[in-house]
Each structure stands twice: as structure tokens, then as C-alpha cells.
């Protein structure tokens, strides 16, 4: 099958008042006044190279001394808000080791490295321009995925925690062939579930460099998980294939792994398992989901042509009239979640009758 084509660069959509009120309700608003534009006022930069001496396309930026002191203080405060209760007492133990700027991609983020001077442990977070699509994607990831995620918004600036893991493209190229056959089968299972999760919640463009592989060491095995790290393409494209990672050429080795390791019955089983888990998560956070989807339903997240195409492709895929009636990307999300929940409840009803 042909690879999905993304014809246009997605614009950044503003965060409306209703979404800001929602974020405030769920403690997503930063109390620290730092703007993305503040970090753009760097006075110089040098290229950042990886361990193989390859240019990463990130640059390490520098600031005038009188600006750097205030920037460092605010970044330490943000770290405290992200990772603790905002306690300023820890600031004296923190150091801003580096501020890197990404020269490619849509969001052009700043990557901040914060180190604890007492034990040399360090972590990263990102500062980006706030984009409504990305915020909806992050919030849905927090509610519906197996993993929670921290982020904060300050007016038109987004602060996003670093997601640990091995870049998917690096893992596929350098580590996948070194996995045991059992591990490969487990990775194939996880990719099926990841593919289903992205499709249902309309998270697009999950090429191999937009997700990470997370190895988890159990007492007698290594279990692998797949986590999205880029939420820019939440509910934007009209092409349904964009929301299905299996159709991207960068993921072909994973798709081949699924074909080689899993029977069709197993693939369907794992899809059903993921749909059931998603339905349970939607129901367990029903009030929060309803609040978010109501705001999404009234927000402008994509051109009307994208909405019209996507809702018809989903109608053809599911035969569910709710998709056909949708008037916005948020309405399509409501229809998708309703479809999953109805199927989950119907399956459980059939089990009770049996």
C-alpha cells in the first residue's frame, strides 16, 4: 500500500480561553514567567555533535551574562514545578548545564539540561511555542496511554518534560537485529498495540523518529514498550493513513516483524486488547475526557477540507454514522471514543449472555 502523503506543514494553532481554563483546572498552568521568545535572544551558538561525531542539527546557545542569570533562575523554577511541588528550596542544588536549540522540525524547541550538583544526576525538559494541537495531544497521552506525562503552559509558551527511551529509528537500525526471537515477538505485539492506540486517538505522523523504544528489565527478561514523543500532528491531517504508523516506510522493519512473528488471530487479539484498555481508560476518566472533548469540538484544529475527508474515510472504515455527522476534529474524536466504548460494552454483554 502507498505511504500516506502529508502535503502541507501544519500551522501552530492558538490556545483558546476554554482550553486555558481547562489547563488551570488540572494544574497545567506555570507560575513562572518565562517565554519562548526570551530564549530566542541568544548571543551565539555552536553545533552539537553526537558520540559518533555526527552533527545532531541542535546548537548550544549562549546568552549575555546579565540575561543568563535571570534565565537560569526561571528554568530552575520550572524544573521544580515539573518534578516536585514548586519548592524553591531545591534551586540552590540545581545547575543549568546547557540550553540547546533545535534547528529543524515544526516546533523548534529549546532543550534544557538541569543537573543536581550534589550527585551529578541530570534531566532534560523542553521549551516550545504553545500549540493547541500539541497540548490536546499531550493531554490525551496523559489520560489514555500507559504512561503519564508532565507539561506546563505559560501564556503562549509550552514546557514539556523529556520522555526517556531509545529513538525508534536508532533502535530499528542498530538494536532490533540484536534482540532475541522472543523479544522480537514481544516488540511486534507492542507495535500492533501502539498502532491501534495512535489510530483510535488520531495521533498522526508516528514515523520511527517520533517515538521511542523503552526497555524494561524484568527479573528474567527485557520487555519493550513504545512511547510517542511528538504530539504536533494530533487531529490535523485528513488522510486516515497518517494516523496509522504501519503505513510509514520508516516503520517497515516493524511491520515486517509483525508479519513474521504474529499470526492474524494474534494480531486481532492484541488489537482487541488495546481497544478494551482504551475503553476502560476513557470510562475511568470520563468527566475529564468529556471536558476536553467539548473544548476540542468547538476549537479550530484543521482546515474544513481535512475534517471532511477524515470523517468520510472513518465512516467507510467503521460504517458508523456518527463520523459522517461530525463537523470538527473534536467531533470526530468524540465519535471515535463513543465507537470504542459501544463496542467494548457490546462485547462484554455478549460474554455475560454466553
Short mmCIF file of C-alpha atoms in Angstrom, two decimals:
data_model
loop_
_atom_site.label_atom_id
_atom_site.label_comp_id
_atom_site.label_asym_id
_atom_site.label_seq_id
_atom_site.Cartn_x
_atom_site.Cartn_y
_atom_site.Cartn_z
CA UNK A 1 0.00 0.00 0.00
CA UNK A 2 1.09 3.57 -0.66
CA UNK A 3 2.63 5.67 2.08
CA UNK A 4 0.46 8.50 3.46
CA UNK A 5 1.36 11.86 1.95
CA UNK A 6 1.45 14.97 4.13
CA UNK A 7 1.18 17.85 1.68
CA UNK A 8 1.27 20.86 3.99
CA UNK A 9 3.23 21.93 7.01
CA UNK A 10 0.89 22.10 9.98
CA UNK A 11 0.44 25.64 11.32
CA UNK A 12 0.52 26.43 15.02
CA UNK A 13 -2.94 26.93 16.48
CA UNK A 14 -3.53 29.36 19.38
CA UNK A 15 -4.63 28.19 22.81
CA UNK A 16 -8.16 29.48 23.39
CA UNK A 17 -9.69 30.69 26.65
CA UNK A 18 -11.66 27.49 27.29
CA UNK A 19 -8.56 25.33 26.92
CA UNK A 20 -6.60 27.63 29.26
CA UNK A 21 -9.36 27.30 31.87
CA UNK A 22 -9.24 23.52 31.50
CA UNK A 23 -5.45 23.54 31.94
CA UNK A 24 -5.78 25.69 35.05
CA UNK A 25 -8.36 23.27 36.47
CA UNK A 26 -5.90 20.39 36.13
CA UNK A 27 -2.76 22.23 37.32
CA UNK A 28 -1.14 22.64 33.90
CA UNK A 29 -0.51 26.40 34.17
CA UNK A 30 3.02 27.52 35.04
CA UNK A 31 3.52 30.16 37.70
CA UNK A 32 6.95 31.02 36.31
CA UNK A 33 7.00 33.88 33.80
CA UNK A 34 9.29 32.72 31.02
CA UNK A 35 8.55 32.98 27.32
CA UNK A 36 9.86 31.00 24.36
CA UNK A 37 10.87 34.34 22.83
CA UNK A 38 13.09 35.04 25.87
CA UNK A 39 15.26 32.07 24.92
CA UNK A 40 15.49 33.21 21.31
CA UNK A 41 17.59 36.20 22.37
CA UNK A 42 20.82 34.21 22.49
CA UNK A 43 24.02 35.96 21.53
CA UNK A 44 25.86 32.99 19.99
CA UNK A 45 25.80 29.25 19.35
CA UNK A 46 27.93 26.22 18.47
CA UNK A 47 26.92 22.96 16.78
CA UNK A 48 26.24 19.91 18.94
CA UNK A 49 27.75 16.60 17.78
CA UNK A 50 26.87 13.09 18.94
CA UNK A 51 29.26 10.38 20.15
CA UNK A 52 29.97 9.39 16.55
CA UNK A 53 30.96 12.98 15.73
CA UNK A 54 27.84 13.48 13.59
CA UNK A 55 26.06 16.83 13.54
CA UNK A 56 22.81 16.48 15.53
CA UNK A 57 21.33 19.66 13.98
CA UNK A 58 21.00 21.04 17.51
CA UNK A 59 23.04 24.07 18.52
CA UNK A 60 24.21 25.02 22.02
CA UNK A 61 23.27 28.63 22.66
CA UNK A 62 24.82 31.32 24.84
CA UNK A 63 23.44 34.49 26.40
CA UNK A 64 24.77 37.78 27.66
CA UNK A 65 25.76 37.49 31.30
CA UNK A 66 23.08 39.89 32.58
CA UNK A 67 20.35 37.86 30.81
CA UNK A 68 21.69 34.42 31.64
CA UNK A 69 21.29 34.86 35.40
CA UNK A 70 17.56 35.57 35.15
CA UNK A 71 17.00 32.84 32.52
CA UNK A 72 18.80 30.24 34.66
CA UNK A 73 16.75 31.13 37.73
CA UNK A 74 13.45 30.81 35.86
CA UNK A 75 14.49 27.49 34.27
CA UNK A 76 15.34 26.09 37.71
CA UNK A 77 11.93 27.20 38.98
CA UNK A 78 10.27 25.45 36.04
CA UNK A 79 12.20 22.26 36.84
CA UNK A 80 10.88 22.46 40.41
CA UNK A 81 7.29 22.87 39.18
CA UNK A 82 7.62 19.96 36.74
CA UNK A 83 9.29 17.47 39.06
CA UNK A 84 8.26 18.45 42.58
CA UNK A 85 5.81 20.78 44.29
CA UNK A 86 7.47 24.00 43.20
CA UNK A 87 9.63 24.11 46.32
CA UNK A 88 12.22 26.84 45.72
CA UNK A 89 14.49 25.38 48.40
CA UNK A 90 15.97 22.94 45.89
CA UNK A 91 17.12 25.67 43.49
CA UNK A 92 20.48 26.12 45.24
CA UNK A 93 21.27 22.48 44.40
CA UNK A 94 20.49 22.86 40.67
CA UNK A 95 22.63 23.97 37.76
CA UNK A 96 21.58 24.72 34.17
CA UNK A 97 24.28 22.80 32.31
CA UNK A 98 23.19 23.64 28.79
CA UNK A 99 20.49 25.20 26.62
CA UNK A 100 20.25 23.68 23.14
CA UNK A 101 18.14 24.92 20.22
CA UNK A 102 16.71 22.62 17.55
CA UNK A 103 17.19 23.96 14.02
CA UNK A 104 14.74 21.60 12.28
CA UNK A 105 11.14 20.45 12.65
CA UNK A 106 7.91 22.33 13.30
CA UNK A 107 8.27 23.33 16.94
CA UNK A 108 11.98 24.33 17.01
CA UNK A 109 12.25 23.60 20.74
CA UNK A 110 14.85 24.54 23.31
CA UNK A 111 16.24 21.57 25.27
CA UNK A 112 17.24 22.39 28.83
CA UNK A 113 19.66 20.20 30.79
CA UNK A 114 19.32 20.56 34.57
CA UNK A 115 21.87 18.90 36.87
CA UNK A 116 21.75 18.25 40.61
CA UNK A 117 25.16 19.42 41.84
CA UNK A 118 25.02 17.13 44.90
CA UNK A 119 25.06 13.87 42.93
CA UNK A 120 25.51 14.82 39.26
CA UNK A 121 22.14 13.34 38.26
CA UNK A 122 20.55 15.31 35.44
CA UNK A 123 17.37 15.50 33.39
CA UNK A 124 16.01 17.47 30.44
CA UNK A 125 12.88 19.39 29.57
CA UNK A 126 11.80 21.37 26.53
CA UNK A 127 10.52 24.90 25.99
CA UNK A 128 8.36 25.39 22.90
CA UNK A 129 5.78 27.70 21.39
CA UNK A 130 2.38 26.68 22.73
CA UNK A 131 0.27 24.97 20.06
CA UNK A 132 -3.29 23.82 20.77
CA UNK A 133 -2.86 20.62 18.72
CA UNK A 134 0.20 19.61 20.70
CA UNK A 135 -1.47 20.40 24.03
CA UNK A 136 -4.51 18.27 23.16
CA UNK A 137 -2.12 15.50 22.13
CA UNK A 138 -0.15 15.71 25.38
CA UNK A 139 -3.31 15.70 27.49
CA UNK A 140 -4.76 12.70 25.63
CA UNK A 141 -1.42 10.92 26.02
CA UNK A 142 -1.51 11.55 29.77
CA UNK A 143 -5.06 10.24 30.13
CA UNK A 144 -5.13 7.36 27.66
CA UNK A 145 -1.63 5.94 27.27
CA UNK A 146 0.10 3.52 29.68
CA UNK A 147 2.40 6.38 30.74
CA UNK A 148 1.76 9.74 32.37
CA UNK A 149 3.41 12.91 31.11
CA UNK A 150 4.10 16.29 32.70
CA UNK A 151 3.78 19.60 30.89
CA UNK A 152 3.04 23.23 31.74
CA UNK A 153 1.71 26.20 29.80
CA UNK A 154 2.53 29.86 30.39
CA UNK A 155 0.55 32.09 28.01
CA UNK A 156 2.00 31.22 24.57
CA UNK A 157 4.84 29.03 25.89
CA UNK A 158 4.79 25.25 26.44
CA UNK A 159 7.12 23.45 28.85
CA UNK A 160 7.30 19.72 28.24
CA UNK A 161 9.17 17.03 30.14
CA UNK A 162 11.69 14.79 28.38
CA UNK A 163 10.41 11.29 27.56
CA UNK A 164 13.07 8.67 28.25
CA UNK A 165 13.76 5.96 25.71
CA UNK A 166 15.77 4.88 22.67
CA UNK A 167 14.89 6.76 19.49
CA UNK A 168 12.82 4.44 17.30
CA UNK A 169 14.91 4.97 14.16
CA UNK A 170 18.15 4.28 16.07
CA UNK A 171 16.68 1.17 17.68
CA UNK A 172 15.43 -0.22 14.37
CA UNK A 173 18.76 0.40 12.62
CA UNK A 174 21.18 -0.65 15.36
CA UNK A 175 19.49 -2.77 18.02
CA UNK A 176 16.49 -4.63 16.60
CA UNK A 177 18.58 -7.36 14.95
CA UNK A 178 20.39 -7.99 18.24
CA UNK A 179 17.15 -8.86 20.05
CA UNK A 180 16.27 -12.48 20.75
CA UNK A 181 13.44 -14.10 18.81
CA UNK A 182 11.24 -13.92 21.89
CA UNK A 183 12.00 -10.21 22.28
CA UNK A 184 11.21 -9.61 18.61
CA UNK A 185 7.82 -11.26 19.04
CA UNK A 186 7.14 -9.08 22.07
CA UNK A 187 8.16 -5.94 20.14
CA UNK A 188 5.84 -6.97 17.30
CA UNK A 189 2.97 -7.29 19.77
CA UNK A 190 3.75 -3.86 21.21
CA UNK A 191 3.85 -2.26 17.75
CA UNK A 192 0.38 -3.65 16.96
CA UNK A 193 -0.95 -2.09 20.17
CA UNK A 194 0.88 1.20 19.54
CA UNK A 195 -0.51 1.32 16.01
CA UNK A 196 -4.05 0.76 17.29
CA UNK A 197 -3.66 3.36 20.05
CA UNK A 198 -2.46 6.06 17.62
CA UNK A 199 -5.24 5.26 15.15
CA UNK A 200 -8.06 5.47 17.72
CA UNK A 201 -6.91 8.74 19.30
CA UNK A 202 -5.90 10.27 15.95
CA UNK A 203 -2.25 10.89 16.76
CA UNK A 204 -0.56 11.30 13.40
CA UNK A 205 2.89 11.08 11.83
CA UNK A 206 4.33 8.39 14.09
CA UNK A 207 7.38 7.71 11.96
CA UNK A 208 10.22 5.90 13.71
CA UNK A 209 11.90 9.14 14.82
CA UNK A 210 8.71 10.37 16.51
CA UNK A 211 8.54 7.58 19.10
CA UNK A 212 10.95 5.86 21.46
CA UNK A 213 11.50 2.25 22.48
CA UNK A 214 11.64 1.78 26.25
CA UNK A 215 13.33 -1.42 27.50
CA UNK A 216 12.04 -2.55 30.90
CA UNK A 217 14.13 -5.15 32.71
CA UNK A 218 12.05 -7.82 34.43
CA UNK A 219 13.66 -10.49 36.61
CA UNK A 220 14.15 -12.93 33.72
CA UNK A 221 13.52 -10.90 30.55
CA UNK A 222 13.54 -7.49 28.88
CA UNK A 223 10.11 -6.15 27.96
CA UNK A 224 9.85 -3.36 25.38
CA UNK A 225 7.32 -0.53 25.29
CA UNK A 226 6.73 2.08 22.58
CA UNK A 227 6.01 5.72 23.53
CA UNK A 228 5.14 8.65 21.31
CA UNK A 229 7.34 11.70 21.79
CA UNK A 230 5.90 14.11 19.20
CA UNK A 231 2.31 15.31 19.53
CA UNK A 232 2.32 18.00 16.86
CA UNK A 233 0.08 16.03 14.47
CA UNK A 234 -2.87 15.48 16.79
CA UNK A 235 -6.15 15.68 14.83
CA UNK A 236 -4.84 17.67 11.85
CA UNK A 237 -4.46 15.58 8.69
CA UNK A 238 -7.41 14.48 6.56
CA UNK A 239 -5.71 11.30 5.36
CA UNK A 240 -6.66 8.46 7.74
CA UNK A 241 -3.41 6.61 6.95
CA UNK A 242 -1.41 9.38 8.66
CA UNK A 243 -2.82 8.13 11.98
CA UNK A 244 -1.68 4.54 11.37
CA UNK A 245 2.07 4.07 11.93
CA UNK A 246 2.03 0.84 9.88
CA UNK A 247 1.83 2.83 6.64
CA UNK A 248 5.05 4.84 7.02
CA UNK A 249 8.09 3.47 5.19
CA UNK A 250 10.30 4.29 8.20
CA UNK A 251 8.32 1.68 10.17
CA UNK A 252 8.58 -1.08 7.56
CA UNK A 253 11.01 -3.20 9.67
CA UNK A 254 8.44 -3.16 12.49
CA UNK A 255 5.62 -4.08 10.11
CA UNK A 256 7.72 -6.95 8.71
CA UNK A 257 8.39 -8.10 12.26
CA UNK A 258 4.64 -8.26 12.89
CA UNK A 259 4.12 -10.33 9.72
CA UNK A 260 6.99 -12.69 10.57
CA UNK A 261 6.22 -13.18 14.26
CA UNK A 262 2.46 -12.95 14.69
CA UNK A 263 -0.44 -14.89 13.23
CA UNK A 264 -3.52 -12.99 12.05
CA UNK A 265 -5.52 -14.27 15.01
CA UNK A 266 -2.88 -12.94 17.43
CA UNK A 267 -2.81 -9.56 15.69
CA UNK A 268 -6.59 -9.27 16.08
CA UNK A 269 -6.36 -10.37 19.70
CA UNK A 270 -3.84 -7.62 20.50
CA UNK A 271 -5.97 -5.02 18.70
CA UNK A 272 -8.99 -6.07 20.75
CA UNK A 273 -6.94 -5.94 23.95
CA UNK A 274 -5.77 -2.40 23.20
CA UNK A 275 -9.29 -1.23 22.37
CA UNK A 276 -10.58 -2.71 25.64
CA UNK A 277 -7.82 -0.99 27.64
CA UNK A 278 -8.52 2.34 25.93
CA UNK A 279 -12.26 1.99 26.61
CA UNK A 280 -11.55 1.36 30.30
CA UNK A 281 -9.28 4.41 30.49
CA UNK A 282 -11.87 6.61 28.76
CA UNK A 283 -14.56 5.45 31.18
CA UNK A 284 -12.34 5.83 34.25
CA UNK A 285 -11.57 9.46 33.32
CA UNK A 286 -14.98 10.14 31.81
CA UNK A 287 -15.58 13.63 33.23
CA UNK A 288 -12.11 14.87 32.34
CA UNK A 289 -12.36 13.41 28.82
CA UNK A 290 -15.79 14.98 28.29
CA UNK A 291 -14.50 18.41 29.35
CA UNK A 292 -11.51 18.12 26.99
CA UNK A 293 -13.50 16.83 24.01
CA UNK A 294 -16.15 19.52 24.41
CA UNK A 295 -13.43 22.15 24.10
CA UNK A 296 -11.87 20.32 21.14
CA UNK A 297 -15.25 20.11 19.44
CA UNK A 298 -15.55 23.89 19.45
CA UNK A 299 -11.91 24.58 18.56
CA UNK A 300 -10.42 25.06 15.09
CA UNK A 301 -7.69 22.45 14.67
CA UNK A 302 -7.63 21.77 10.92
CA UNK A 303 -8.96 23.12 7.62
CA UNK A 304 -12.51 22.05 6.82
CA UNK A 305 -11.27 20.00 3.85
CA UNK A 306 -9.24 17.85 6.26
CA UNK A 307 -12.28 17.34 8.51
CA UNK A 308 -14.49 16.38 5.57
CA UNK A 309 -12.00 13.87 4.18
CA UNK A 310 -11.15 12.26 7.51
CA UNK A 311 -14.74 11.84 8.67
CA UNK A 312 -15.70 10.14 5.39
CA UNK A 313 -12.69 7.82 5.47
CA UNK A 314 -13.54 6.87 9.05
CA UNK A 315 -17.18 6.34 8.08
CA UNK A 316 -16.07 3.98 5.29
CA UNK A 317 -13.77 2.18 7.77
CA UNK A 318 -16.39 1.76 10.51
CA UNK A 319 -19.84 2.31 8.90
CA UNK A 320 -20.62 4.48 11.94
CA UNK A 321 -22.89 7.42 11.04
CA UNK A 322 -21.52 9.49 13.95
CA UNK A 323 -18.34 10.07 11.95
CA UNK A 324 -20.34 11.24 8.93
CA UNK A 325 -22.19 13.78 11.10
CA UNK A 326 -19.02 15.25 12.63
CA UNK A 327 -18.38 18.95 11.97
CA UNK A 328 -14.93 19.35 13.56
CA UNK A 329 -11.86 17.34 14.52
CA UNK A 330 -13.07 17.38 18.12
CA UNK A 331 -16.42 15.91 16.99
CA UNK A 332 -14.52 13.15 15.17
CA UNK A 333 -12.64 12.36 18.39
CA UNK A 334 -15.95 12.17 20.28
CA UNK A 335 -17.31 9.78 17.63
CA UNK A 336 -14.15 7.63 17.83
CA UNK A 337 -14.28 7.29 21.61
CA UNK A 338 -18.03 6.60 21.51
CA UNK A 339 -17.44 3.89 18.90
CA UNK A 340 -14.77 2.22 21.07
CA UNK A 341 -16.90 2.32 24.22
CA UNK A 342 -20.02 0.95 22.49
CA UNK A 343 -18.07 -1.96 21.04
CA UNK A 344 -16.44 -2.66 24.40
CA UNK A 345 -19.79 -2.73 26.19
CA UNK A 346 -21.39 -4.89 23.48
CA UNK A 347 -18.58 -7.44 23.72
CA UNK A 348 -18.93 -7.61 27.50
CA UNK A 349 -22.72 -8.02 27.15
CA UNK A 350 -22.20 -10.95 24.77
CA UNK A 351 -19.81 -12.56 27.27
CA UNK A 352 -22.44 -12.28 30.01
CA UNK A 353 -25.07 -13.92 27.80
CA UNK A 354 -22.71 -16.79 26.98
#
